Amino acid sequence: MRLKFLERTYLLTLILFLVFLNGGIFALALYTFEANLEAAEQISRSEQFTIVSAFERDAEDSESSTTHLLQVSYASFYAPKGIYLRFESAGEVTHSTLPPDLKIPEPGKMTGDRADGVRYILITQSICDDSLTLTYTKDVSYLDADFSRLIIAFAAASVVASSLLAILLYLLLRRLYSPLEKLSRVTQDIAGGSFHVRADESGDDEFAHLAADFNRMAERISNQMAELRDTADRRQRMLDDFAHEMRTPLTGIYGYAEYICTANIPEEEMLDAAGYIMSESNRLKRISETLLDSAFIRENKIEPYPCQIMPLLLDTRERHLASALSSGCEIRVMGEDATLSGDQLLLEMLLSNLTENAIKACEKKGIITLSCTKSEQYITLSVTDNGVGMTEEQLSHITEPFYRTDQSRSRSSRTGGTGLGLALCKRIAEAHGAVLEFSSHPGQGTTASVTFTTS
Amino acid sequence: MAKILIVEDETSINALISKNLILTGHACKSAHDGITALELIRSERFDLIILDVMLPGLSGFDLIKLTGDVPVIFVTAKSALEDRLQGLSLGADDYILKPFEMQELLARVRIVLRRTKRDENSFSFDNITVDFDSRKVFCDGSAVELTPKEFSLLEVLIINRNIALSREKLINLVWTYDYEGDTRTVDVHIQQLRHKLGLKDRIKTIYKIGYRFEI
């Protein structure tokens, strides 16, 4: 990114500064010139006064016939000094060394005028009892020359100062803007997809604060990206698992049907094959039913009725006693009775699923405990077993559809299920505003607890 | 006849593969988890292993590193491409995805066994000997003249023996996939085989399905 803002700031600052600097210099030059002009006028006044006094004295002493001579001698005496005199008597110029084309001012006045581009100071005064009018004229062209020299010197100084200023200003602004530039680079990196980069937060100015804020934002974004990726991964895994769950029974069903149709086999083997087809179809049916249940719970609000917990626990025990006994486990019911508002059928389903899982996790001599504990605000139902247990990693996935703790995804008769049980349990708990939690240690067993809020 | 180990944790699929392979004249052993499979591989000599990827105990990808020079065909529902590549890069001879048709598996088994020279190059029954290498058929020791298509048809029937093949399947396997002729061609060739080799009782017509070579 080009720093347009830096360029603009730089140009505007520079222009402003140059205008004021050069304006200031010019004003100073003008002021100096005015001051010099004034000084020259002061000098001219006193010179004129001296000349008038001397001339009046000399004219008193001399004969009137020699007045003209006197005029000539004064004029020629002062001409080399750049002072020109003009005498006028009764409207007639009697003697003059003035350059032509000068505008003669009224008596008693002083003006500046130019002839042939040269600057003069003119003073007119009536002298010798008003019989004569003397015009004093002084060449002050040196003032203009001085002014030109001054302007040139000032311009040179201004050029040097301006260039120095331009360079220094640029460097200074660059330095001030460097954090912004760095931040902009970091932004670009992040926009380009590298979410791990962070801005430099050192310092205590606005840029440091901005960088800190920016880093917080980047952190959040990258966290959210990771979360999204995680969700997408879970979805993908679920989809893969679903495909696998559907394909395996389908392969069996198709394969056995094909086998019956095409193979040269005796009747009992055909019956065998048909048996496989039936059990695989059953598995597909169970999966679709569980998925439908799950969808139903998600789509519909449950209608809560008061449910007695203890009978529910005893019922659950009753229902699973046979399968528990066949795998050598016993089921115990503990705790106190409580009433909570919920859907009886769904709660049964929830407890059944948790109990089934507990039985599957147990070896011989397993003990499964169904219990209910009550506090002021909460009612907790828990199913505890002393079976194989799970690792942290396994715990974090068990409520995902089709996740199996056994990586082989075994569906052998002893441990196989649809892989949807706990996902369904989670749905049921959520529908009741309850929280389903697991705690487990490998080799020691697992506790699943559902905590309902009663208030 | 080849000795084949089937490693697949899904009991029904394992049995299905095993049943079909036995029908077509192979000897099979089944293992339902990686550890049992490894023990079998170490104690017995197999011509081919049909291996699932996700197994309890030891995964198929781990197991294949321990199979030595025994050819392996992966059978799995994992469809992701990288898994396929991983399977082949680990030295699998083939890769077949669930759900699959049994004939497809049998065909691949046959191809791998032929390539690794673990299948017989001849097949004898009754008074007939079929030599797959020279593509010749002998009846009571004397050569019988068969057209190339007739021989291919006989070969396909023998490979899939005891399994009925539809006329369409036979066209696919014997002729080319884009064969334009109708399925009557199959009937004509079957009649020729039955006539030339006296196989009226061996090559059965299966109602609504096709033909089956029974032995």
XYZ file of C-alpha atoms in Angstrom:
670
model
C 0.000 0.000 0.000
C 1.348 3.418 -0.906
C 0.979 5.812 1.954
C -1.235 8.356 0.271
C -1.967 9.900 3.621
C 1.720 10.388 4.348
C 2.206 12.020 0.934
C -0.716 14.330 1.443
C 0.358 15.344 4.913
C 3.846 15.915 3.640
C 2.769 18.053 0.676
C 0.308 20.155 2.678
C 2.748 20.750 5.508
C 5.489 21.627 3.056
C 3.306 24.028 1.051
C 2.049 25.767 4.180
C 5.527 26.076 5.547
C 7.011 27.365 2.272
C 4.246 29.973 1.911
C 4.838 31.284 5.403
C 8.617 31.139 5.195
C 8.832 32.905 1.842
C 6.031 35.326 2.715
C 7.903 36.137 5.903
C 11.173 36.641 4.085
C 9.548 38.882 1.488
C 7.753 40.914 4.130
C 11.031 41.316 5.983
C 12.753 42.490 2.799
C 9.961 44.974 2.134
C 10.076 46.246 5.676
C 13.846 46.724 5.443
C 13.407 48.615 2.198
C 10.761 50.898 3.716
C 12.972 51.533 6.724
C 15.934 52.412 4.463
C 13.753 54.718 2.413
C 12.639 56.541 5.519
C 16.179 56.889 6.718
C 17.153 58.279 3.296
C 14.324 60.799 3.553
C 15.475 61.908 7.000
C 18.946 62.449 5.625
C 17.509 64.304 2.617
C 15.512 66.611 4.883
C 18.507 67.614 6.905
C 20.639 68.061 3.780
C 17.938 70.199 2.198
C 17.699 72.248 5.378
C 21.472 72.798 5.363
C 21.419 73.778 1.684
C 18.497 76.211 2.158
C 20.059 77.856 5.232
C 23.437 78.239 3.515
C 21.875 79.601 0.303
C 19.689 82.142 2.198
C 22.712 83.358 4.130
C 24.819 83.693 0.961
C 21.961 85.415 -0.906
C 21.574 88.054 1.867
C 25.277 88.815 1.711
C 25.415 89.147 -2.071
C 24.004 91.590 -4.535
C 20.781 90.700 -6.197
C 22.547 90.739 -9.554
C 24.756 87.891 -8.502
C 21.901 85.699 -7.228
C 21.870 83.813 -10.473
C 25.566 83.134 -10.215
C 25.006 81.874 -6.728
C 22.314 79.530 -7.982
C 24.605 78.139 -10.654
C 27.493 77.638 -8.248
C 25.280 75.825 -5.682
C 23.784 73.602 -8.322
C 27.136 72.666 -9.821
C 28.635 72.172 -6.352
C 25.990 69.619 -5.341
C 25.456 67.845 -8.691
C 28.483 65.506 -8.287
C 27.089 64.421 -4.901
C 23.885 63.209 -6.561
C 21.941 66.238 -5.365
C 20.219 68.296 -8.046
C 18.770 71.753 -7.505
C 16.180 73.745 -9.355
C 15.481 77.415 -8.773
C 12.247 79.033 -9.793
C 11.369 82.658 -9.522
C 7.902 84.056 -10.230
C 6.846 80.933 -12.161
C 10.014 80.874 -14.238
C 12.837 78.399 -13.903
C 15.976 80.364 -13.383
C 18.392 77.469 -13.065
C 18.048 73.714 -12.962
C 20.279 70.636 -12.929
C 17.265 68.346 -12.485
C 16.717 65.443 -14.814
C 13.718 66.180 -17.035
C 10.265 64.540 -16.601
C 10.237 64.777 -12.830
C 7.019 65.803 -11.214
C 7.689 68.802 -9.062
C 5.729 68.748 -5.793
C 3.897 71.666 -4.171
C 6.137 73.954 -2.017
C 6.683 72.501 1.446
C 6.017 68.967 0.225
C 8.240 65.961 -0.249
C 7.669 63.210 -2.774
C 9.541 60.370 -4.426
C 9.527 60.129 -8.197
C 11.344 58.288 -10.934
C 12.966 59.452 -14.123
C 14.648 56.957 -16.519
C 13.993 54.258 -13.928
C 16.044 56.042 -11.276
C 14.456 56.845 -7.918
C 14.655 60.441 -6.586
C 13.546 62.240 -3.470
C 12.179 65.714 -4.203
C 11.623 68.496 -1.665
C 10.268 71.877 -2.667
C 10.468 74.941 -0.454
C 10.016 78.696 -0.905
C 13.119 80.545 0.200
C 14.453 84.170 0.436
C 11.116 85.563 1.628
C 9.194 83.623 -1.035
C 11.074 85.254 -3.888
C 12.561 81.930 -4.915
C 11.368 78.329 -4.918
C 14.077 75.727 -4.422
C 13.497 72.115 -5.467
C 15.914 69.709 -3.843
C 16.309 66.425 -5.647
C 18.391 63.465 -4.522
C 19.239 60.302 -6.444
C 18.420 57.366 -4.148
C 18.690 54.609 -6.736
C 21.130 52.853 -4.401
C 18.067 51.904 -2.316
C 16.632 49.901 -5.193
C 19.951 48.226 -5.815
C 20.184 47.358 -2.128
C 16.671 45.980 -2.262
C 17.462 43.775 -5.270
C 20.570 42.429 -3.568
C 18.600 41.737 -0.432
C 15.886 39.900 -2.364
C 18.494 37.733 -4.114
C 20.203 36.924 -0.827
C 16.896 36.142 0.825
C 15.759 33.995 -2.110
C 18.986 31.997 -1.953
C 18.563 31.524 1.782
C 14.948 30.531 1.215
C 15.888 27.911 -1.391
C 18.457 26.373 0.933
C 16.120 26.466 3.936
C 13.214 25.062 1.886
C 15.200 22.133 0.549
C 16.573 21.330 3.977
C 13.097 21.604 5.377
C 11.627 19.387 2.643
C 14.159 16.661 3.370
C 13.914 16.888 7.148
C 10.150 17.044 7.089
C 10.014 13.949 4.901
C 12.350 12.010 7.161
C 10.462 13.116 10.242
C 7.084 12.152 8.817
C 8.465 8.831 7.613
C 9.618 8.127 11.111
C 6.304 9.144 12.617
C 4.393 7.051 10.134
C 6.590 3.978 10.243
C 4.377 2.199 12.826
C 1.394 2.786 10.548
C 3.316 1.378 7.620
C 4.302 -1.681 9.635
C 0.718 -2.141 10.696
C -0.366 -1.869 7.100
C 2.119 -4.578 6.117
C 0.793 -6.835 8.861
C -2.754 -6.191 7.641
C -1.728 -7.182 4.143
C -0.095 -10.362 5.441
C -3.239 -11.265 7.299
C -5.390 -10.463 4.289
C -3.066 -12.769 2.340
C -3.914 -15.587 4.704
C -1.076 -15.710 7.244
C -3.087 -15.387 10.414
C -0.187 -15.991 12.757
C 1.543 -12.618 12.151
C 1.140 -9.918 14.799
C 1.781 -6.158 14.840
C 4.538 -4.540 16.933
C 2.927 -3.201 20.115
C 5.961 -1.413 21.562
C 5.609 2.204 22.594
C 2.801 4.137 24.273
C 1.319 6.240 21.496
C -1.882 5.867 19.501
C -0.131 3.559 17.067
C 0.833 1.157 19.845
C -2.774 1.146 21.059
C -3.974 0.628 17.526
C -1.519 -2.245 17.093
C -2.705 -3.808 20.335
C -6.341 -3.517 19.258
C -5.445 -4.860 15.880
C -3.671 -7.847 17.409
C -6.694 -8.580 19.547
C -8.808 -8.533 16.423
C -6.388 -10.799 14.535
C -6.325 -13.161 17.506
C -10.102 -13.369 17.523
C -10.253 -13.901 13.801
C -7.699 -16.667 13.849
C -9.471 -18.285 16.783
C -12.740 -18.151 14.937
C -11.124 -19.527 11.814
C -9.764 -22.419 13.842
C -13.195 -22.976 15.325
C -14.801 -22.944 11.897
C -12.197 -25.331 10.591
C -12.825 -27.575 13.564
C -16.571 -27.536 12.931
C -16.005 -28.269 9.265
C -13.704 -31.151 10.224
C -16.327 -32.565 12.540
C -18.968 -32.250 9.846
C -16.692 -33.929 7.319
C -15.883 -36.704 9.762
C -19.568 -37.199 10.445
C -20.289 -37.382 6.747
C -17.461 -39.884 6.188
C -18.700 -41.923 9.091
C -22.256 -41.783 7.829
C -21.116 -43.008 4.415
C -19.220 -45.802 6.110
C -22.158 -46.712 8.320
C -24.442 -46.935 5.299
C -21.982 -48.660 3.013
C -21.012 -51.525 5.241
C -24.543 -52.962 5.677
C -25.302 -52.177 2.032
C -22.238 -54.101 0.909
C -23.442 -57.041 2.984
C -27.012 -56.844 1.763
C -26.030 -56.558 -1.888
C -23.340 -59.189 -1.586
C -25.579 -61.787 0.041
C -28.441 -61.108 -2.347
C -26.018 -61.542 -5.229
C -24.701 -64.683 -3.584
C -28.189 -66.177 -3.295
C -28.996 -65.264 -6.885
C -25.841 -66.459 -8.556
C -24.012 -69.019 -6.449
C -24.406 -72.764 -6.762
C -25.194 -73.419 -3.085
C -27.392 -75.695 -0.990
C -30.563 -74.416 0.626
C -29.286 -74.015 4.183
C -26.546 -71.699 2.958
C -29.164 -69.651 1.178
C -31.063 -69.339 4.459
C -27.846 -68.292 6.152
C -27.332 -65.599 3.552
C -30.941 -64.444 3.906
C -30.372 -64.217 7.671
C -27.403 -61.899 7.072
C -29.513 -59.744 4.768
C -32.190 -59.443 7.427
C -29.810 -58.484 10.224
C -28.007 -55.932 8.044
C -31.346 -54.433 6.977
C -32.253 -54.224 10.633
C -29.118 -52.258 11.339
C -29.981 -49.781 8.581
C -33.468 -49.511 10.042
C -32.067 -48.768 13.505
C -29.780 -46.095 12.131
C -32.579 -44.388 10.240
C -34.905 -44.566 13.260
C -32.314 -43.015 15.526
C -31.618 -40.287 12.989
C -35.347 -39.614 12.737
C -35.701 -39.480 16.539
C -32.819 -37.094 16.673
C -34.340 -34.895 13.973
C -37.723 -35.025 15.700
C -36.268 -33.852 19.018
C -34.455 -31.045 17.269
C -37.510 -29.870 15.357
C -40.105 -30.136 18.120
C -40.355 -28.539 21.522
C -40.953 -31.091 24.226
C -44.075 -30.852 26.347
C -42.957 -31.176 29.948
C -44.886 -33.208 32.482
C -43.817 -34.010 36.033
C -41.773 -37.226 35.991
C -40.905 -39.381 38.988
C -37.250 -40.275 38.746
C -36.981 -43.360 40.962
C -39.552 -45.409 39.006
C -37.767 -44.347 35.843
C -34.435 -45.649 37.143
C -36.016 -48.925 38.304
C -37.719 -49.343 34.926
C -34.431 -48.829 33.146
C -32.761 -51.403 35.369
C -35.580 -53.861 34.678
C -35.312 -53.397 30.936
C -31.546 -53.965 30.780
C -31.221 -56.613 33.430
C -31.267 -59.492 30.970
C -28.533 -58.123 28.721
C -26.486 -57.073 31.761
C -26.716 -60.547 33.273
C -25.740 -62.171 29.997
C -22.519 -60.144 29.941
C -21.981 -60.805 33.649
C -22.786 -57.348 35.023
C -25.121 -56.150 37.692
C -27.165 -52.947 37.778
C -27.747 -51.012 41.006
C -30.102 -48.132 41.657
C -29.160 -45.540 44.291
C -30.062 -42.094 45.554
C -33.296 -40.332 46.453
C -36.470 -39.843 44.554
C -37.136 -36.558 42.819
C -39.630 -35.072 40.432
C -38.599 -33.128 37.406
C -40.568 -31.797 34.515
C -39.773 -33.409 31.203
C -40.841 -35.884 28.578
C -41.082 -39.340 30.150
C -40.382 -41.204 26.891
C -37.332 -39.153 26.019
C -35.919 -39.476 29.529
C -36.369 -43.245 29.279
C -34.561 -43.218 25.953
C -31.757 -41.161 27.474
C -31.268 -43.473 30.443
C -31.542 -46.576 28.266
C -28.846 -45.373 25.921
C -26.499 -44.479 28.757
C -27.132 -47.835 30.430
C -26.540 -49.735 27.181
C -23.227 -47.965 26.766
C -22.287 -48.755 30.354
C -23.020 -52.453 29.804
C -20.921 -52.439 26.624
C -18.026 -50.832 28.475
C -18.041 -53.504 31.191
C -16.220 -56.798 31.352
C -17.375 -59.629 33.590
C -18.242 -58.560 37.126
C -19.065 -55.067 35.993
C -21.162 -52.895 38.260
C -23.430 -50.270 36.789
C -24.977 -47.710 39.115
C -28.001 -45.602 38.216
C -28.414 -42.773 40.695
C -30.230 -39.548 41.313
C -28.981 -36.702 43.480
C -30.910 -33.602 44.394
C -29.792 -30.162 45.503
C -31.674 -26.886 45.786
C -31.275 -25.947 42.169
C -30.250 -29.090 40.395
C -31.282 -32.678 39.890
C -28.524 -34.928 38.570
C -29.111 -38.337 37.018
C -25.975 -40.371 36.592
C -24.954 -43.710 35.139
C -21.643 -44.995 36.447
C -19.758 -48.074 35.351
C -16.453 -49.655 36.308
C -15.653 -50.704 32.742
C -12.873 -49.926 30.293
C -13.113 -46.125 30.529
C -12.069 -43.570 27.950
C -9.196 -41.177 27.270
C -9.593 -37.384 27.186
C -9.414 -37.492 23.390
C -12.175 -40.063 23.169
C -14.346 -38.120 25.648
C -14.161 -35.019 23.478
C -15.713 -36.881 20.536
C -18.193 -39.326 22.015
C -21.298 -37.236 21.422
C -20.459 -36.839 17.738
C -22.674 -38.940 15.504
C -21.077 -42.246 14.457
C -18.058 -41.754 16.679
C -16.838 -44.977 18.201
C -14.238 -45.252 20.914
C -12.916 -48.352 19.215
C -11.131 -47.081 16.118
C -12.091 -50.202 14.204
C -15.716 -49.003 14.410
C -16.531 -52.505 15.406
C -20.140 -53.459 15.249
C -19.585 -56.947 16.575
C -22.524 -58.317 18.529
C -21.110 -57.374 21.924
C -20.142 -53.745 21.502
C -21.870 -52.747 18.290
C -24.531 -50.054 18.165
C -25.600 -47.501 15.668
C -23.011 -45.007 16.799
C -25.761 -42.460 17.276
C -26.803 -43.186 20.865
C -24.849 -40.495 22.646
C -25.558 -37.915 19.958
C -29.219 -38.613 20.641
C -28.667 -38.387 24.427
C -27.074 -34.994 23.970
C -30.078 -33.833 21.941
C -32.492 -35.063 24.596
C -30.520 -33.338 27.359
C -30.438 -30.097 25.346
C -34.166 -30.303 24.729
C -34.671 -30.397 28.513
C -32.233 -27.563 29.104
C -29.994 -30.060 30.870
C -26.268 -30.640 30.563
C -24.822 -34.034 29.623
C -21.314 -34.561 30.978
C -18.862 -37.414 31.078
C -15.926 -38.134 33.310
C -13.754 -41.124 32.745
C -10.369 -42.724 33.344
C -9.057 -45.504 31.161
C -9.343 -48.810 33.017
C -11.402 -47.344 35.871
C -14.793 -46.682 34.352
C -16.990 -43.852 33.209
C -19.639 -41.648 34.757
C -22.272 -40.032 32.562
C -24.325 -37.398 34.328
C -27.273 -35.307 33.206
C -27.839 -32.191 35.268
C -31.307 -30.605 35.178
C -31.980 -27.121 36.507
C -35.167 -27.092 38.561
C -35.735 -23.481 39.516
C -6.185 -72.699 -6.079
C -4.690 -70.073 -3.854
C -4.609 -69.733 -0.095
C -6.146 -66.400 0.860
C -6.348 -64.619 4.222
C -9.361 -62.348 4.712
C -8.877 -59.683 7.374
C -12.152 -57.833 7.976
C -13.790 -57.022 11.304
C -17.286 -57.013 9.866
C -18.341 -60.634 10.347
C -20.950 -60.650 7.603
C -18.633 -59.174 4.981
C -15.794 -61.445 6.000
C -18.028 -64.489 5.609
C -19.362 -63.219 2.301
C -15.923 -62.792 0.764
C -14.820 -66.103 2.143
C -17.885 -67.950 0.772
C -17.365 -66.529 -2.709
C -13.652 -67.267 -2.789
C -14.224 -70.842 -1.634
C -16.857 -71.285 -4.350
C -14.369 -70.245 -6.995
C -11.859 -72.788 -5.795
C -9.679 -70.957 -3.270
C -8.849 -71.866 0.303
C -9.630 -69.145 2.836
C -8.809 -68.211 6.399
C -10.583 -65.395 8.219
C -9.303 -62.972 10.828
C -11.490 -60.320 12.483
C -8.796 -58.157 14.051
C -5.252 -57.054 13.340
C -3.538 -59.098 16.030
C -5.076 -62.417 14.971
C -4.233 -61.573 11.376
C -0.598 -60.929 12.282
C -0.363 -64.239 14.124
C -1.783 -66.046 11.094
C 0.610 -64.269 8.728
C 3.556 -65.257 10.901
C 2.531 -68.901 11.252
C 1.157 -69.676 7.805
C 2.007 -69.019 4.201
C -0.623 -67.143 2.182
C -0.819 -66.352 -1.518
C -2.923 -63.223 -0.999
C -4.297 -61.070 1.818
C -7.579 -59.214 1.526
C -7.253 -56.459 4.092
C -9.661 -53.974 5.655
C -8.141 -50.638 6.699
C -9.945 -49.981 9.977
C -9.367 -52.958 12.219
C -9.354 -53.471 15.960
C -5.920 -53.993 17.410
C -3.782 -53.137 14.411
C -4.910 -51.084 11.396
C -4.606 -52.359 7.845
C -2.034 -49.648 7.111
C 0.107 -50.922 9.998
C -0.438 -54.535 9.103
C 0.653 -54.180 5.471
C 4.145 -53.206 6.627
C 4.436 -56.610 8.278
C 3.130 -58.797 5.478
C 6.427 -59.324 3.702
C 6.078 -60.138 0.004
C 2.517 -61.464 0.207
C 0.304 -59.522 -2.195
C -2.380 -57.364 -0.563
C -5.743 -56.056 -1.759
C -7.294 -53.395 0.458
C -11.049 -53.565 0.924
C -12.454 -50.562 2.723
C -15.250 -48.057 2.879
C -12.851 -45.150 3.313
C -13.279 -43.272 0.103
C -11.002 -40.298 0.607
C -8.446 -40.047 -2.131
C -5.464 -39.630 0.173
C -6.373 -42.903 1.850
C -6.400 -44.592 -1.510
C -2.989 -43.147 -2.321
C -1.661 -44.104 1.096
C -2.859 -47.666 0.588
C -1.153 -47.975 -2.770
C 2.027 -46.201 -1.643
C 2.388 -48.717 1.170
C 2.686 -51.431 -1.440
C -0.875 -52.695 -1.789
C -1.470 -54.496 -5.070
C -4.979 -53.189 -5.448
C -7.639 -51.195 -3.686
C -11.351 -51.933 -3.703
C -14.091 -49.811 -2.157
C -17.223 -50.884 -0.352
C -19.811 -51.440 -1.556
C -18.379 -53.653 -4.287
C -19.707 -56.363 -6.535
C -18.370 -59.770 -5.813
C -17.349 -60.309 -9.459
C -15.221 -57.207 -9.231
C -13.404 -58.560 -6.200
C -12.985 -61.953 -7.824
C -11.618 -60.363 -10.991
C -9.088 -58.352 -9.005
C -8.092 -61.364 -6.959
C -7.524 -63.244 -10.192
C -5.470 -60.399 -11.712
C -3.247 -60.047 -8.660
C -2.722 -63.795 -8.390
C -1.860 -64.039 -12.093
C 0.519 -61.103 -11.885
C 2.324 -62.492 -8.885
C 2.324 -65.966 -10.477
C 0.546 -67.510 -7.536
C -2.359 -68.887 -9.510
C -2.236 -72.088 -11.499
C -1.639 -71.613 -15.162
C -3.905 -74.560 -15.971
C -7.210 -75.982 -14.791
C -8.346 -79.581 -15.123
C -11.763 -81.142 -14.738
C -13.334 -84.352 -15.988
C -11.245 -85.272 -19.041
C -10.468 -81.684 -19.958
C -7.361 -79.560 -19.275
C -7.348 -75.788 -19.882
C -3.910 -74.157 -20.235
C -4.251 -70.405 -19.531
C -0.721 -69.510 -20.674
C -0.823 -71.063 -24.128
C -4.614 -70.545 -24.318
C -5.175 -74.126 -25.427
C -7.757 -76.731 -24.375
C -7.068 -80.478 -24.332
C -9.730 -83.137 -24.299
C -8.392 -86.616 -23.420
C -4.907 -85.299 -24.275
C -5.725 -84.021 -27.743
C -6.092 -80.329 -28.532
C -9.557 -78.921 -29.215
C -9.827 -76.003 -31.631
C -11.475 -72.923 -29.953
C -11.809 -69.363 -31.278
C -10.145 -66.679 -29.107
C -13.575 -65.450 -27.909
C -14.655 -68.979 -27.033
C -11.485 -69.470 -25.009
C -11.953 -66.166 -23.169
C -15.546 -67.113 -22.381
C -14.419 -70.479 -20.999
C -11.728 -68.771 -18.937
C -14.207 -66.297 -17.420
C -16.633 -69.104 -16.617
C -13.880 -71.124 -14.913
C -12.624 -68.147 -12.876
C -16.156 -67.443 -11.669
C -17.072 -71.100 -11.338
C -20.159 -71.886 -9.329
C -21.275 -68.300 -9.702
C -23.904 -67.342 -12.239
C -22.947 -64.600 -14.678
C -25.485 -62.567 -16.580
C -25.223 -62.263 -20.338
C -24.436 -58.551 -19.952
C -21.666 -59.360 -17.451
C -20.218 -61.935 -19.836
C -20.263 -59.415 -22.675
C -18.434 -56.944 -20.439
C -15.850 -59.466 -19.341
C -15.239 -61.306 -22.636
C -16.012 -58.765 -25.311
C -15.250 -55.096 -24.925
C -17.358 -52.710 -22.903
C -18.600 -50.896 -25.963
C -19.575 -54.091 -27.763
C -22.536 -53.308 -29.992
C -23.872 -56.838 -30.553
C -26.831 -58.201 -28.620
C -26.707 -60.797 -25.870
C -27.644 -63.523 -28.367
C -23.939 -63.636 -29.243
C -23.304 -65.005 -25.754
C -25.865 -67.748 -26.239
C -24.245 -68.739 -29.548
C -20.781 -68.962 -28.005
C -22.080 -70.933 -25.009
C -23.697 -73.418 -27.421
C -20.368 -73.748 -29.251
C -18.474 -74.440 -25.978
C -21.039 -76.993 -24.838
C -20.882 -78.676 -28.217
C -17.093 -78.712 -28.691
C -16.196 -79.818 -25.139
C -19.277 -81.787 -24.177
C -20.072 -79.379 -21.329
C -23.852 -79.600 -21.435
C -23.988 -80.593 -17.752
C -21.240 -78.269 -16.593
C -22.420 -74.997 -18.130
C -25.923 -74.538 -16.706
C -28.479 -72.040 -17.898
C -29.775 -70.187 -14.822
C -33.320 -68.947 -15.209
C -33.618 -65.142 -15.403
C -29.900 -64.693 -14.732
C -27.522 -66.218 -17.212
C -24.992 -69.038 -17.168
C -23.049 -70.808 -14.466
C -20.095 -73.170 -14.753
C -20.630 -75.753 -12.036
C -18.025 -78.044 -10.611
